[in-house]
mmCIF file of C-alpha atoms in Angstrom:
data_model
loop_
_atom_site.group_PDB
_atom_site.id
_atom_site.type_symbol
_atom_site.label_atom_id
_atom_site.label_comp_id
_atom_site.label_asym_id
_atom_site.label_seq_id
_atom_site.Cartn_x
_atom_site.Cartn_y
_atom_site.Cartn_z
ATOM 1 C CA MET A 15 9.205 -19.106 -10.833
ATOM 2 C CA ALA A 16 6.488 -19.153 -7.620
ATOM 3 C CA MET A 17 7.739 -16.502 -5.031
ATOM 4 C CA ASP A 18 8.011 -16.933 -1.594
ATOM 5 C CA PRO A 19 5.116 -16.603 0.429
ATOM 6 C CA LEU A 20 6.541 -14.172 2.237
ATOM 7 C CA ILE A 21 7.567 -11.762 -0.317
ATOM 8 C CA ARG A 22 3.555 -12.333 -1.547
ATOM 9 C CA TYR A 23 2.508 -10.663 1.376
ATOM 10 C CA ALA A 24 4.952 -8.066 1.273
ATOM 11 C CA THR A 25 3.923 -7.657 -2.332
ATOM 12 C CA VAL A 26 0.402 -7.313 -1.377
ATOM 13 C CA LEU A 27 0.756 -4.851 1.132
ATOM 14 C CA ALA A 28 2.850 -2.461 -1.277
ATOM 15 C CA GLY A 29 -0.120 -2.548 -3.255
ATOM 16 C CA VAL A 30 -2.409 -2.533 -0.265
ATOM 17 C CA ASN A 31 -0.681 0.623 0.500
ATOM 18 C CA VAL A 32 -0.957 2.216 -3.830
ATOM 19 C CA LEU A 33 -4.516 1.210 -2.996
ATOM 20 C CA LEU A 34 -4.585 4.003 0.018
ATOM 21 C CA LEU A 35 -2.397 6.680 -1.151
ATOM 22 C CA LEU A 36 -4.935 6.352 -4.655
ATOM 23 C CA PRO A 37 -7.437 8.893 -2.384
ATOM 24 C CA LEU A 38 -4.898 10.522 -0.220
ATOM 25 C CA VAL A 39 -3.440 12.365 -3.695
ATOM 26 C CA GLY A 40 -6.648 13.076 -4.816
ATOM 27 C CA VAL A 41 -7.776 14.870 -1.513
ATOM 28 C CA TRP A 42 -4.300 16.730 -1.870
ATOM 29 C CA VAL A 43 -4.456 17.332 -4.570
ATOM 30 C CA ARG A 44 -7.948 18.941 -5.145
ATOM 31 C CA ASN A 45 -7.112 20.626 -1.314
ATOM 32 C CA TYR A 46 -4.295 22.447 -3.646
ATOM 33 C CA SER A 47 -6.210 23.733 -5.735
ATOM 34 C CA THR A 48 -8.208 25.789 -3.562
ATOM 35 C CA PHE A 49 -6.235 26.273 -1.576
ATOM 36 C CA ARG A 50 -2.082 27.046 -3.056
ATOM 37 C CA THR A 51 -0.219 26.011 0.528
ATOM 38 C CA ASN A 52 3.373 24.365 0.364
ATOM 39 C CA LEU A 53 1.936 22.487 3.506
ATOM 40 C CA VAL A 54 -0.144 20.484 0.659
ATOM 41 C CA LEU A 55 2.086 21.053 -1.669
ATOM 42 C CA GLY A 56 4.253 19.133 0.581
ATOM 43 C CA LEU A 57 1.464 16.806 1.303
ATOM 44 C CA VAL A 58 1.016 15.948 -2.583
ATOM 45 C CA VAL A 59 5.620 15.493 -3.266
ATOM 46 C CA PHE A 60 5.080 13.044 -0.308
ATOM 47 C CA ALA A 61 2.418 10.835 -1.349
ATOM 48 C CA VAL A 62 3.554 10.805 -4.862
ATOM 49 C CA ALA A 63 7.136 9.654 -4.164
ATOM 50 C CA MET A 64 5.119 7.134 -1.573
ATOM 51 C CA LEU A 65 2.979 5.695 -4.404
ATOM 52 C CA ALA A 66 6.047 6.115 -6.766
ATOM 53 C CA GLU A 67 7.554 3.336 -3.782
ATOM 54 C CA ASN A 68 5.130 1.175 -3.151
ATOM 55 C CA ALA A 69 5.052 0.773 -7.733
ATOM 56 C CA VAL A 70 8.521 0.086 -7.973
ATOM 57 C CA ALA A 71 8.343 -2.067 -4.782
ATOM 58 C CA VAL A 72 6.174 -4.064 -6.497
ATOM 59 C CA TYR A 73 7.534 -4.360 -9.947
ATOM 60 C CA TYR A 74 10.171 -5.550 -8.016
ATOM 61 C CA PHE A 75 9.185 -8.147 -6.168
ATOM 62 C CA PHE A 76 8.029 -9.584 -9.031
ATOM 63 C CA SER A 77 10.797 -9.325 -11.195
ATOM 64 C CA MET A 78 13.231 -10.327 -8.849
ATOM 65 C CA SER A 79 12.304 -12.415 -6.658
ATOM 66 C CA SER A 80 14.754 -15.067 -7.096
ATOM 67 C CA PHE A 81 16.932 -12.336 -5.142
ATOM 68 C CA TYR A 82 14.889 -12.609 -2.140
ATOM 69 C CA SER A 83 14.845 -16.375 -2.612
ATOM 70 C CA GLY A 84 17.091 -18.727 -0.889
ATOM 71 C CA ASP A 85 16.986 -16.242 2.078
ATOM 72 C CA PRO A 86 13.940 -15.472 4.643
ATOM 73 C CA HIS A 87 16.078 -12.902 6.617
ATOM 74 C CA VAL A 88 15.949 -10.788 3.796
ATOM 75 C CA GLN A 89 12.396 -11.804 3.012
ATOM 76 C CA GLN A 90 11.036 -11.191 6.643
ATOM 77 C CA ALA A 91 12.918 -7.679 6.943
ATOM 78 C CA VAL A 92 11.382 -7.302 3.969
ATOM 79 C CA LEU A 93 7.676 -7.944 4.926
ATOM 80 C CA VAL A 94 8.457 -6.022 8.308
ATOM 81 C CA LEU A 95 9.398 -2.924 6.509
ATOM 82 C CA ARG A 96 6.097 -3.309 4.254
ATOM 83 C CA GLY A 97 3.868 -3.205 7.272
ATOM 84 C CA ILE A 98 5.936 -0.972 9.226
ATOM 85 C CA GLN A 99 4.446 1.627 5.896
ATOM 86 C CA PHE A 100 1.131 0.462 5.451
ATOM 87 C CA VAL A 101 0.439 0.991 9.473
ATOM 88 C CA ALA A 102 1.604 4.763 8.722
ATOM 89 C CA ILE A 103 0.015 5.420 5.429
ATOM 90 C CA ALA A 104 -2.978 3.948 6.984
ATOM 91 C CA VAL A 105 -3.107 6.120 10.175
ATOM 92 C CA LEU A 106 -2.297 9.238 7.845
ATOM 93 C CA SER A 107 -5.159 8.285 5.643
ATOM 94 C CA TYR A 108 -7.870 8.112 7.948
ATOM 95 C CA VAL A 109 -6.627 11.629 9.302
ATOM 96 C CA THR A 110 -6.719 12.800 6.514
ATOM 97 C CA VAL A 111 -10.540 11.522 5.740
ATOM 98 C CA LYS A 112 -11.894 11.768 8.476
ATOM 99 C CA MET B 7 -3.025 24.926 17.760
ATOM 100 C CA GLU B 8 -1.889 26.857 14.406
ATOM 101 C CA LYS B 9 -0.162 24.197 13.091
ATOM 102 C CA ALA B 10 -3.948 22.187 13.465
ATOM 103 C CA LEU B 11 -5.248 23.971 12.035
ATOM 104 C CA TRP B 12 -3.438 24.337 8.679
ATOM 105 C CA TYR B 13 -3.562 20.762 8.486
ATOM 106 C CA LEU B 14 -8.033 20.655 9.741
ATOM 107 C CA LEU B 15 -8.389 22.959 7.146
ATOM 108 C CA THR B 16 -5.978 22.726 4.080
ATOM 109 C CA ALA B 17 -4.873 18.966 3.959
ATOM 110 C CA THR B 18 -7.993 17.289 4.815
ATOM 111 C CA ARG B 19 -11.295 15.728 2.795
ATOM 112 C CA GLY B 20 -13.715 17.878 4.913
ATOM 113 C CA GLY B 21 -11.500 20.943 5.204
ATOM 114 C CA ALA B 22 -12.989 23.519 3.137
ATOM 115 C CA ASN B 23 -16.857 22.687 4.796
ATOM 116 C CA ARG B 24 -15.321 23.250 8.402
ATOM 117 C CA ALA B 25 -13.708 26.495 7.050
ATOM 118 C CA ARG B 26 -16.928 27.588 6.128
ATOM 119 C CA ILE B 27 -18.863 26.157 9.623
ATOM 120 C CA ILE B 28 -16.172 28.741 11.044
ATOM 121 C CA ARG B 29 -16.727 32.082 8.743
ATOM 122 C CA ALA B 30 -20.658 31.318 9.352
ATOM 123 C CA LEU B 31 -19.591 30.878 12.785
ATOM 124 C CA SER B 32 -17.623 34.256 13.313
ATOM 125 C CA GLU B 33 -20.693 36.649 12.382
ATOM 126 C CA GLN B 34 -23.502 34.236 14.520
ATOM 127 C CA PRO B 35 -24.173 31.402 16.718
ATOM 128 C CA MET B 36 -25.474 28.611 14.817
ATOM 129 C CA ASN B 37 -27.312 25.159 15.613
ATOM 130 C CA ALA B 38 -25.881 22.160 13.205
ATOM 131 C CA ASN B 39 -29.499 22.640 11.679
ATOM 132 C CA GLU B 40 -29.377 26.259 10.573
ATOM 133 C CA LEU B 41 -25.625 25.464 9.616
ATOM 134 C CA ALA B 42 -26.639 23.165 7.528
ATOM 135 C CA GLU B 43 -28.631 25.296 5.369
ATOM 136 C CA GLU B 44 -26.956 28.184 5.437
ATOM 137 C CA LEU B 45 -24.078 26.522 3.246
ATOM 138 C CA ASP B 46 -26.417 23.535 1.986
ATOM 139 C CA VAL B 47 -24.787 20.508 3.205
ATOM 140 C CA GLY B 48 -26.287 17.128 4.424
ATOM 141 C CA TYR B 49 -27.283 18.112 8.491
ATOM 142 C CA LYS B 50 -25.043 14.821 9.444
ATOM 143 C CA THR B 51 -21.812 16.533 7.336
ATOM 144 C CA VAL B 52 -22.327 19.560 9.102
ATOM 145 C CA ARG B 53 -23.113 16.705 12.688
ATOM 146 C CA HIS B 54 -19.650 15.415 11.662
ATOM 147 C CA HIS B 55 -17.752 18.629 11.010
ATOM 148 C CA LEU B 56 -18.964 19.832 13.894
ATOM 149 C CA ASP B 57 -17.913 17.512 15.986
ATOM 150 C CA VAL B 58 -14.524 17.326 14.575
ATOM 151 C CA LEU B 59 -13.742 21.014 15.413
ATOM 152 C CA VAL B 60 -15.749 20.553 19.366
ATOM 153 C CA ASP B 61 -12.965 17.846 19.861
ATOM 154 C CA HIS B 62 -10.150 20.406 18.617
ATOM 155 C CA ASP B 63 -11.411 23.140 20.526
ATOM 156 C CA VAL B 64 -11.692 25.675 17.725
ATOM 157 C CA VAL B 65 -15.783 25.703 17.975
ATOM 158 C CA GLU B 66 -18.243 25.119 21.771
ATOM 159 C CA PRO B 67 -21.730 24.581 22.388
ATOM 160 C CA GLY B 68 -23.815 26.571 24.543
ATOM 161 C CA GLU B 69 -25.584 24.863 27.406
ATOM 162 C CA SER B 70 -28.881 24.586 26.087
ATOM 163 C CA ASP B 71 -29.944 21.116 24.757
ATOM 164 C CA TYR B 72 -32.800 21.456 22.056
ATOM 165 C CA ALA B 73 -31.202 23.213 18.735
ATOM 166 C CA LYS B 74 -27.386 23.416 20.928
ATOM 167 C CA LEU B 75 -25.807 26.953 19.021
ATOM 168 C CA TYR B 76 -22.701 26.727 18.597
ATOM 169 C CA PHE B 77 -19.111 29.368 18.659
ATOM 170 C CA LEU B 78 -16.376 29.566 18.471
ATOM 171 C CA THR B 79 -13.811 29.701 21.671
ATOM 172 C CA ASP B 80 -11.449 32.235 23.059
ATOM 173 C CA ARG B 81 -8.519 29.540 21.283
ATOM 174 C CA PHE B 82 -9.711 30.484 18.796
ATOM 175 C CA GLU B 83 -10.421 33.214 18.298
ATOM 176 C CA ARG B 84 -6.385 34.360 19.438
ATOM 177 C CA ASN B 85 -5.564 32.040 16.678
ATOM 178 C CA TRP B 86 -7.676 34.419 14.033
ATOM 179 C CA ASP B 87 -5.676 35.527 12.002
ATOM 180 C CA THR B 88 -4.648 32.440 11.262
ATOM 181 C CA PHE B 89 -7.884 31.787 9.799
ATOM 182 C CA GLU B 90 -7.460 35.073 7.636
ATOM 183 C CA GLU B 91 -4.395 33.309 6.192
ATOM 184 C CA ILE B 92 -5.734 30.590 5.532
ATOM 185 C CA THR B 93 -9.353 31.129 3.602
ATOM 186 C CA GLU B 94 -7.490 34.238 1.789
ATOM 187 C CA ARG B 95 -6.278 31.565 0.166
ATOM 188 C CA ILE B 96 -9.994 30.446 -1.295
ATOM 189 C CA ASP B 97 -11.629 31.757 -4.059
#
């Protein structure tokens, strides 16, 4: 069954979030091996949890697209939430990699 | 400044090198070229880190335009204990 366009956009955003989170996890894991601080450990756990959350979201969008079809409001809400999360992760990536 | 230092030095990609730059400047003020040589890091990388450290009021450039020397700021010096605590963690 074909995916509705809004859910397809949301899936793409979740995929981009995964791609942004991978280097963040990389930086923080490497820094944790240098500094061993709770701050960096917290960031590693945070990024891994966000990574899992986005991967699960992609899985749901594919496997349960019938849940979302037929209700454009739900699709819109899902897309907005993914969009806000994308902004948050993009900004955090920028300040961390700079 | 304390929280910012922790993030700047332990959570960012260039954190370890920024800590090395601060350590080197605490021994004696240097210009970007000397820092690059001393730490064996590319000149452009050193320049970038110096700009970030200036933005965060950790280091400040001296007066001269040529081969500008960089100094630690008074504000940073007041947080020296935090810096020590951070760098104790680098083996």
